[in-house]
Coordinates of C-alpha atoms and ligand atoms in Angstrom, one line a residue:
M1 CA 9.2 -14.6 -16.3
L2 CA 7.0 -15.0 -19.4
I3 CA 4.0 -12.8 -20.0
E4 CA 1.3 -13.7 -22.5
D5 CA -1.9 -11.6 -23.1
G6 CA -1.4 -9.8 -19.8
W7 CA -1.0 -13.0 -17.7
V8 CA 2.2 -14.5 -16.1
T9 CA 2.5 -17.9 -17.8
W10 CA 5.9 -19.0 -16.6
R11 CA 8.2 -18.0 -13.9
R12 CA 11.7 -19.1 -12.9
P13 CA 11.9 -20.3 -9.3
A14 CA 12.3 -17.4 -6.8
G15 CA 15.6 -15.7 -6.2
G16 CA 17.1 -12.3 -5.5
S17 CA 17.5 -9.9 -2.6
L18 CA 13.8 -9.9 -1.8
D19 CA 13.4 -13.6 -1.9
G20 CA 10.3 -14.9 -0.2
L21 CA 8.4 -11.9 -1.5
P22 CA 6.5 -12.6 -4.7
I23 CA 9.1 -10.8 -6.7
A24 CA 10.4 -11.9 -10.1
R25 CA 14.1 -10.8 -10.0
D26 CA 16.4 -7.9 -9.6
L27 CA 17.0 -5.7 -12.6
G28 CA 20.3 -3.9 -12.1
G29 CA 19.6 -1.5 -9.3
A30 CA 15.8 -1.6 -9.7
E31 CA 13.5 -4.3 -8.5
L32 CA 10.6 -5.7 -10.4
V33 CA 7.7 -6.0 -7.9
P34 CA 4.1 -6.8 -8.4
G35 CA 2.0 -3.6 -9.1
F36 CA 1.1 -1.8 -6.0
I37 CA -2.4 -2.3 -4.7
D38 CA -3.9 0.7 -3.0
A39 CA -6.6 -1.2 -1.1
H40 CA -8.0 1.9 0.7
C41 CA -8.4 5.1 -1.2
H42 CA -11.0 7.3 -2.8
I43 CA -10.7 7.2 -6.6
L44 CA -13.5 9.5 -7.8
P45 CA -12.9 12.1 -5.1
T46 CA -9.2 12.1 -6.1
G47 CA -10.0 13.0 -9.6
L48 CA -12.7 15.6 -8.6
D49 CA -10.2 17.3 -6.2
F50 CA -7.8 18.0 -9.1
A51 CA -10.2 20.9 -10.0
K52 CA -10.4 22.4 -6.5
L53 CA -8.2 24.9 -4.7
H54 CA -5.4 23.0 -2.9
L55 CA -4.5 24.6 0.4
G56 CA -1.7 22.0 1.3
Q57 CA 1.0 24.7 1.2
C58 CA -0.9 27.2 3.5
S59 CA 0.6 27.1 7.0
S60 CA -1.1 30.3 8.3
R61 CA -4.6 31.7 8.3
E62 CA -3.4 34.6 6.2
A63 CA -2.0 32.3 3.6
V64 CA -5.4 30.5 3.4
I65 CA -7.3 33.8 3.1
E66 CA -4.9 34.9 0.4
A67 CA -5.3 31.7 -1.6
V68 CA -9.1 31.9 -1.3
A69 CA -9.1 35.5 -2.4
S70 CA -7.0 34.8 -5.4
R71 CA -9.2 31.8 -6.5
H72 CA -12.3 34.0 -5.9
S73 CA -11.1 36.4 -8.6
E74 CA -10.8 33.6 -11.1
L75 CA -14.3 32.1 -10.8
A76 CA -17.5 33.0 -12.6
P77 CA -20.2 34.7 -10.5
G78 CA -22.2 32.4 -8.3
E79 CA -19.8 29.4 -8.8
W80 CA -18.9 27.6 -5.5
L81 CA -15.3 28.1 -4.3
L82 CA -14.3 24.7 -3.1
A83 CA -11.0 24.1 -1.4
V84 CA -9.3 21.0 -0.1
H85 CA -6.3 20.2 2.2
Y86 CA -7.2 23.0 4.7
D87 CA -5.5 22.3 8.0
Q88 CA -5.8 24.6 11.0
T89 CA -3.3 22.5 13.0
R90 CA -0.6 24.1 10.8
F91 CA -1.5 27.6 12.1
E92 CA 0.5 28.9 15.0
D93 CA -2.6 29.1 17.2
G94 CA -4.2 25.9 15.8
V95 CA -7.5 27.8 15.7
H96 CA -10.0 27.2 12.9
L97 CA -10.9 30.0 10.4
T98 CA -14.4 31.3 10.7
A99 CA -17.2 32.1 8.4
A100 CA -16.7 35.8 9.3
E101 CA -13.1 35.7 8.2
L102 CA -14.1 34.1 4.9
D103 CA -16.9 36.6 4.4
R104 CA -14.5 39.4 4.6
V105 CA -12.8 38.3 1.3
V106 CA -15.6 36.4 -0.3
P107 CA -19.0 37.9 0.8
D108 CA -21.1 36.9 -2.2
R109 CA -20.1 33.5 -3.3
P110 CA -20.4 30.2 -1.4
V111 CA -17.0 29.0 0.0
L112 CA -16.4 25.6 1.5
L113 CA -12.9 24.6 2.8
R114 CA -12.5 20.9 3.5
H115 CA -10.1 19.7 6.1
M116 CA -7.2 17.7 5.0
N117 CA -8.6 14.6 6.8
G118 CA -12.0 15.0 5.2
H119 CA -13.8 15.0 8.6
A120 CA -14.2 18.7 9.1
G121 CA -14.6 21.9 7.2
V122 CA -15.3 25.7 7.2
A123 CA -18.1 27.3 5.3
N124 CA -18.8 31.0 4.8
R125 CA -22.2 32.5 5.3
A126 CA -23.3 32.2 1.6
A127 CA -22.5 28.5 1.7
L128 CA -24.5 28.0 4.9
K129 CA -27.4 29.8 3.4
L130 CA -27.4 27.8 0.2
A131 CA -27.3 24.6 2.4
G132 CA -30.3 25.9 4.3
V133 CA -28.4 26.1 7.6
G134 CA -29.9 28.8 9.7
P135 CA -28.7 30.2 13.1
D136 CA -30.8 27.7 15.0
E137 CA -29.9 24.7 12.9
P138 CA -29.7 21.6 15.2
D139 CA -26.6 19.5 15.1
P140 CA -27.1 16.4 12.9
S141 CA -26.6 13.1 14.7
G142 CA -22.9 12.2 14.2
G143 CA -21.8 15.7 13.6
A144 CA -21.7 19.3 14.8
F145 CA -22.1 22.9 13.7
V146 CA -19.5 24.5 15.9
R147 CA -20.8 27.6 17.8
D148 CA -19.0 30.5 19.7
E149 CA -19.7 31.5 23.3
S150 CA -22.8 33.5 22.2
G151 CA -24.2 30.4 20.5
A152 CA -23.7 31.8 17.0
L153 CA -22.5 29.5 14.2
T154 CA -18.7 29.9 13.6
G155 CA -18.9 28.2 10.1
V156 CA -16.8 25.2 11.4
L157 CA -18.4 21.9 10.4
L158 CA -17.7 18.5 12.0
E159 CA -18.5 15.2 10.3
R160 CA -22.2 15.0 9.3
A161 CA -22.5 18.8 9.5
L162 CA -19.8 19.0 6.8
D163 CA -21.8 16.4 4.7
Q164 CA -24.9 18.5 5.1
V165 CA -23.3 21.6 3.6
A166 CA -21.3 19.6 1.0
K167 CA -24.6 18.2 -0.3
A168 CA -25.5 21.7 -1.5
T169 CA -22.5 21.9 -3.8
P170 CA -23.1 21.1 -7.5
E171 CA -22.8 17.4 -8.3
P172 CA -20.8 16.3 -11.3
N173 CA -22.6 14.4 -14.1
V174 CA -21.6 10.9 -15.2
E175 CA -19.2 12.1 -18.0
E176 CA -17.5 14.5 -15.5
M177 CA -17.2 11.5 -13.1
V178 CA -15.7 9.3 -15.8
D179 CA -13.1 12.0 -16.6
A180 CA -12.2 12.4 -12.9
I181 CA -11.8 8.6 -12.5
L182 CA -9.6 8.4 -15.6
A183 CA -7.5 11.3 -14.3
A184 CA -7.2 9.7 -10.9
G185 CA -6.3 6.4 -12.5
Q186 CA -3.5 8.0 -14.6
A187 CA -2.1 9.8 -11.5
M188 CA -2.0 6.5 -9.6
H189 CA -0.6 4.5 -12.4
A190 CA 2.3 7.0 -12.6
L191 CA 3.1 6.0 -9.0
G192 CA 3.3 2.3 -9.8
I193 CA -0.2 1.5 -8.7
T194 CA -2.1 -1.1 -10.8
C195 CA -5.2 -1.7 -8.6
A196 CA -7.1 0.7 -6.3
T197 CA -10.1 0.2 -4.0
D198 CA -12.6 3.1 -3.7
M199 CA -13.9 3.1 -0.1
M200 CA -16.9 5.3 -0.4
T201 CA -18.7 4.5 -3.6
G202 CA -22.2 6.0 -3.5
Y203 CA -21.4 9.1 -1.6
L204 CA -22.8 11.3 -4.4
D205 CA -25.1 9.0 -6.3
L206 CA -24.6 5.2 -6.5
E207 CA -26.3 4.8 -9.9
D208 CA -24.2 7.5 -11.5
E209 CA -21.0 6.4 -9.8
L210 CA -21.3 2.7 -10.7
T211 CA -22.0 3.8 -14.3
A212 CA -19.0 6.1 -14.3
Y213 CA -16.7 3.4 -12.8
R214 CA -17.8 0.9 -15.4
L215 CA -17.4 3.4 -18.3
A216 CA -13.9 4.5 -17.0
S217 CA -12.8 0.8 -16.8
E218 CA -14.1 0.2 -20.3
R219 CA -12.3 3.3 -21.6
G220 CA -9.0 2.0 -20.5
C221 CA -8.5 3.2 -16.9
P222 CA -4.9 2.1 -16.2
V223 CA -5.7 0.8 -12.7
R224 CA -8.0 -2.0 -11.9
I225 CA -10.9 -0.8 -9.8
R226 CA -12.4 -2.3 -6.7
L227 CA -15.3 -0.8 -4.9
F228 CA -16.8 -0.7 -1.3
L229 CA -20.2 0.8 -1.5
Q230 CA -21.6 3.0 1.2
W231 CA -23.8 0.9 3.5
S232 CA -26.7 3.4 3.3
A233 CA -26.6 3.4 -0.5
V234 CA -27.3 -0.4 -0.5
L235 CA -29.2 -1.0 2.7
G236 CA -30.5 2.4 3.9
P237 CA -33.9 3.8 3.4
K238 CA -32.9 5.4 0.1
A239 CA -31.0 2.4 -1.1
M240 CA -30.7 1.3 -4.8
D241 CA -33.1 -1.3 -6.0
P242 CA -31.4 -4.7 -5.5
V243 CA -32.3 -5.8 -9.0
R244 CA -30.6 -2.7 -10.4
L245 CA -27.6 -3.4 -8.3
T246 CA -27.4 -6.9 -9.6
E247 CA -27.6 -5.6 -13.2
H248 CA -24.7 -3.2 -12.4
M249 CA -22.6 -6.1 -11.0
A250 CA -23.3 -8.3 -14.0
A251 CA -22.3 -5.5 -16.4
L252 CA -18.8 -5.2 -14.9
D253 CA -15.7 -7.1 -16.2
P254 CA -14.6 -8.4 -12.7
L255 CA -10.9 -8.3 -13.5
R256 CA -11.1 -4.6 -14.4
C257 CA -13.8 -3.5 -12.0
R258 CA -15.5 -5.3 -9.1
I259 CA -17.7 -4.6 -6.1
L260 CA -16.2 -6.0 -2.9
G261 CA -18.5 -5.1 -0.1
L262 CA -20.1 -2.4 2.0
K263 CA -18.4 0.5 3.9
I264 CA -19.4 1.8 7.3
F265 CA -17.9 4.8 9.2
A266 CA -17.7 4.2 13.0
D267 CA -15.9 7.4 14.0
G268 CA -14.0 10.4 12.7
A269 CA -10.4 11.4 12.7
I270 CA -7.7 12.5 15.2
A271 CA -6.8 15.9 13.8
S272 CA -10.4 17.0 14.1
A273 CA -10.7 15.4 17.5
T274 CA -13.5 13.2 16.2
A275 CA -11.9 9.8 16.4
A276 CA -13.7 8.0 19.2
I277 CA -10.9 7.4 21.8
Y278 CA -10.5 6.3 25.4
G279 CA -9.4 9.4 27.4
G280 CA -9.4 13.0 26.3
Y281 CA -8.0 15.2 23.5
A282 CA -5.5 18.0 24.0
G283 CA -4.9 17.4 27.7
Q284 CA -8.6 17.2 28.6
E285 CA -9.7 14.5 31.1
A286 CA -12.5 12.3 30.0
K287 CA -13.5 8.6 30.0
T288 CA -14.1 8.7 26.2
S289 CA -13.9 11.5 23.6
G290 CA -14.6 12.1 20.0
Q291 CA -17.5 11.2 17.8
L292 CA -19.2 7.9 17.3
I293 CA -21.1 8.1 14.0
Y294 CA -23.6 5.5 15.3
S295 CA -24.6 4.2 18.7
P296 CA -23.0 0.8 19.5
E297 CA -26.4 -0.9 19.0
R298 CA -27.0 0.7 15.6
L299 CA -23.4 -0.1 14.5
T300 CA -23.9 -3.8 15.5
S301 CA -27.2 -4.0 13.7
M302 CA -25.8 -2.4 10.5
V303 CA -23.0 -4.9 10.5
R304 CA -25.4 -7.8 11.2
V305 CA -27.8 -6.8 8.4
A306 CA -25.0 -6.5 5.9
D307 CA -23.3 -9.7 6.9
E308 CA -26.6 -11.6 6.7
A309 CA -27.1 -10.2 3.2
G310 CA -23.8 -11.8 2.3
W311 CA -21.7 -8.7 2.1
R312 CA -18.1 -8.3 3.2
I313 CA -17.9 -5.2 5.5
A314 CA -15.1 -2.6 5.9
V315 CA -15.5 -0.3 8.9
H316 CA -13.6 2.9 9.3
S317 CA -12.4 3.0 12.9
I318 CA -9.5 5.2 14.0
G319 CA -10.0 5.5 17.8
D320 CA -9.5 2.6 20.3
Y321 CA -12.9 3.1 21.8
S322 CA -14.6 2.8 18.4
T323 CA -12.4 -0.1 17.4
D324 CA -13.7 -2.1 20.5
L325 CA -17.2 -1.5 19.3
V326 CA -16.4 -2.6 15.8
M327 CA -14.8 -5.8 17.1
D328 CA -17.9 -6.4 19.2
A329 CA -20.0 -6.1 16.0
F330 CA -17.7 -8.3 14.0
K331 CA -17.6 -10.9 16.7
E332 CA -21.4 -11.2 16.6
T333 CA -21.4 -12.1 12.9
G334 CA -19.5 -15.3 13.8
H335 CA -16.9 -14.8 11.1
G336 CA -14.8 -11.7 11.8
D337 CA -12.3 -13.0 9.3
R338 CA -14.5 -12.0 6.4
H339 CA -14.4 -8.4 7.3
R340 CA -12.0 -5.4 7.3
L341 CA -11.0 -2.9 9.9
E342 CA -9.9 0.3 8.2
H343 CA -7.1 2.5 9.8
A344 CA -7.0 1.0 13.4
M345 CA -4.7 3.9 14.4
I346 CA -4.8 3.4 18.2
L347 CA -4.5 -0.1 19.4
S348 CA -3.7 -1.5 22.9
D349 CA -1.9 -4.8 23.4
D350 CA -5.2 -6.4 24.4
Q351 CA -6.9 -5.1 21.3
I352 CA -4.2 -6.5 19.1
A353 CA -4.7 -9.9 20.8
R354 CA -8.4 -9.6 20.3
L355 CA -8.0 -8.7 16.6
A356 CA -5.7 -11.7 16.0
D357 CA -8.5 -13.8 17.6
L358 CA -11.1 -12.4 15.3
G359 CA -8.9 -12.7 12.2
C360 CA -10.3 -9.7 10.5
H361 CA -8.1 -7.9 8.0
V362 CA -6.5 -4.5 9.0
T363 CA -5.6 -1.8 6.6
M364 CA -3.1 1.0 7.6
Q365 CA -1.9 4.2 5.9
P366 CA 1.7 4.8 6.9
E367 CA 1.9 8.1 5.0
F368 CA -0.5 9.6 7.7
L369 CA 2.5 9.6 10.0
V370 CA 4.5 11.8 7.7
Q371 CA 1.7 14.3 7.0
N372 CA -0.1 14.5 10.3
G373 CA 2.6 14.1 13.0
R374 CA 2.1 17.5 14.4
A375 CA -1.7 17.3 14.5
Y376 CA -1.5 13.9 16.3
R377 CA 0.9 15.2 18.9
R378 CA -1.2 18.3 19.4
Q379 CA -4.4 16.2 19.9
L380 CA -3.1 13.2 21.8
G381 CA 0.2 14.4 23.4
P382 CA 3.6 12.9 22.4
E383 CA 3.2 9.7 24.4
R384 CA 0.0 8.4 22.8
A385 CA 0.9 9.8 19.4
S386 CA 4.2 7.9 19.3
R387 CA 2.3 4.6 19.5
L388 CA 0.0 5.2 16.6
K389 CA -0.2 2.6 13.8
R390 CA 1.4 -0.4 15.4
A391 CA 2.2 -2.2 12.2
R392 CA 5.0 -4.3 13.7
S393 CA 2.9 -5.5 16.6
V394 CA 0.0 -6.2 14.3
L395 CA 2.2 -8.3 11.9
D396 CA 3.8 -10.1 14.8
A397 CA 0.4 -11.1 16.1
G398 CA -0.3 -12.7 12.7
I399 CA -3.1 -10.3 11.8
P400 CA -3.5 -9.9 8.0
L401 CA -2.3 -6.4 7.2
S402 CA -2.3 -4.2 4.1
F403 CA -0.9 -0.7 3.5
S404 CA -2.7 1.9 1.4
S405 CA -2.9 5.6 1.0
D406 CA -6.4 7.0 1.6
R407 CA -5.8 9.5 -1.2
P408 CA -6.9 12.2 -1.8
I409 CA -6.1 13.2 1.8
V410 CA -2.4 12.4 1.1
A411 CA -0.3 12.6 -2.0
G412 CA -0.3 8.8 -1.9
S413 CA 2.9 7.5 -3.3
P414 CA 3.5 3.9 -2.2
V415 CA 7.2 4.7 -2.0
T416 CA 6.5 7.4 0.6
G417 CA 4.3 4.9 2.5
I418 CA 6.9 2.2 2.5
A419 CA 9.6 4.7 3.8
A420 CA 7.2 5.8 6.6
A421 CA 6.5 2.2 7.6
T422 CA 10.2 1.2 7.6
H423 CA 11.6 4.3 9.2
R424 CA 8.8 5.9 11.2
P425 CA 9.2 9.7 11.3
D426 CA 10.6 11.4 14.4
G427 CA 8.3 11.3 17.3
F428 CA 7.0 7.8 16.5
D429 CA 8.0 4.7 18.3
Q430 CA 10.7 3.1 16.2
S431 CA 10.0 -0.4 17.6
E432 CA 6.9 -0.4 15.4
N433 CA 9.0 -0.2 12.2
V434 CA 8.5 -3.1 9.7
T435 CA 11.1 -4.3 7.2
R436 CA 11.2 -3.1 3.6
K437 CA 10.2 -6.6 2.4
E438 CA 7.2 -6.6 4.8
A439 CA 6.2 -3.1 3.7
I440 CA 6.3 -3.9 0.0
S441 CA 4.4 -7.1 0.7
A442 CA 1.7 -5.1 2.6
Y443 CA 1.4 -2.9 -0.5
T444 CA 1.1 -5.7 -2.9
L445 CA 0.1 -9.2 -1.7
G446 CA -1.5 -7.6 1.4
G447 CA -3.7 -5.4 -0.7
A448 CA -4.7 -8.4 -2.9
I449 CA -5.7 -10.3 0.2
A450 CA -7.6 -7.3 1.6
N451 CA -9.5 -7.2 -1.7
G452 CA -10.0 -11.0 -1.9
D453 CA -7.9 -11.0 -5.1
E454 CA -5.0 -13.1 -3.9
G455 CA -5.8 -15.7 -6.5
V456 CA -5.2 -13.3 -9.4
M457 CA -2.9 -10.6 -8.3
G458 CA -0.4 -9.4 -5.6
S459 CA 2.4 -11.7 -6.7
L460 CA 4.0 -12.4 -10.1
N461 CA 3.4 -16.2 -9.9
E462 CA 2.1 -18.2 -12.8
G463 CA -1.5 -17.7 -13.4
Q464 CA -1.6 -14.1 -12.1
V465 CA -2.2 -11.0 -14.0
A466 CA 1.1 -9.5 -15.2
D467 CA 0.7 -6.2 -13.2
W468 CA 4.2 -5.1 -12.2
T469 CA 6.2 -2.0 -11.4
L470 CA 9.9 -1.2 -11.2
L471 CA 11.0 0.0 -7.8
P472 CA 14.2 2.0 -7.5
A473 CA 16.5 0.3 -5.0
Ligands
ZN501 ZN1 -10.8 6.5 3.5

């Protein structure tokens, strides 16, 4: 293989143990593969989370309280105590912490714990107060302030209610964002990732975020950046001026940083019982359960409006009920193959056939199976949980599939993801394993296809960027 100015200019005909994959050759024990493409992750949030309290090691409520108390003693007065990777499903009783429990150790400073899956949280009283959430606060649409039997707020926040409290936390300025993006880029690059797609750009402030992503890429961010902008930041009532958005797009070097489309959330997540599923959670009987973020009519119209404006659309859908609604919406656009279904964790045979028909791209995050197995079994029971993430069936149906991490909610090493996809952890149906070659391909070429970049990256053929990584055999 010959590399000039960062491009592959010549390549010997394929050969080696992973023949058929876009791989140059074997190097001793290691393999030279195209750089990994993390086509679904959260770049700025990854960098910002580095500064927050990490509760990933806390498997009891006491451990969480202790970590919170210890961080409390290190912070300046009035500063928010922000924690990530909180997960009540690791506790013996699986019951959420409450505002009252947090108040006992941190009475005077706002505290917000974010669930590992990003779809739930717990706030103490000071945080609720700063967010303007009083005892009679109505639930936002697409979210809930959890209450006890007496109707009092417990401090547990689901979906949009979490967003409502998170909005009260201090926002980073552009320079802080640039630093966070560069830090995230370095951490990803160390894992062999050469391109990453942020799936929620505009969640803080689209103007600042686009400026920060451009500056980070100009200042040598070691991963190429791809962006899906939040639907509301582009087409909602407080959307960015379209002329301004065009200026931003024109200012980007498209090889280093590029806007791909718009992102919509259709439902929540399994661990917080907010993914919209057929049937019930935790042994409950129901026709459907979980949280649709939008009504089916609203979702369809959001997809239509974005499609008509020429955008590619990526929709977060974890539950099977919500995935049916997303497929309905994609079908109505008349070209489902332009769009992306993110996660698709629960799929029936019929749904897989329908997805193949639609031709839309599916992204999956195999590392979820390693991290969340217990939570999935608790919420869905062992039967349904074992059939999550049917990568084998999806590939066999000819559906374009890519693997990604969804960091920062997981550590996000592609090597971990590949291992989880090829040898699904205990409790998960082994007939859905894919081969190593397929897994590497889903993390390289698959990611390039998901991003619409297959012409320039994802393989190490002539005319592609020379983004590569060495993979230990
Ligand atoms: Zn995500």
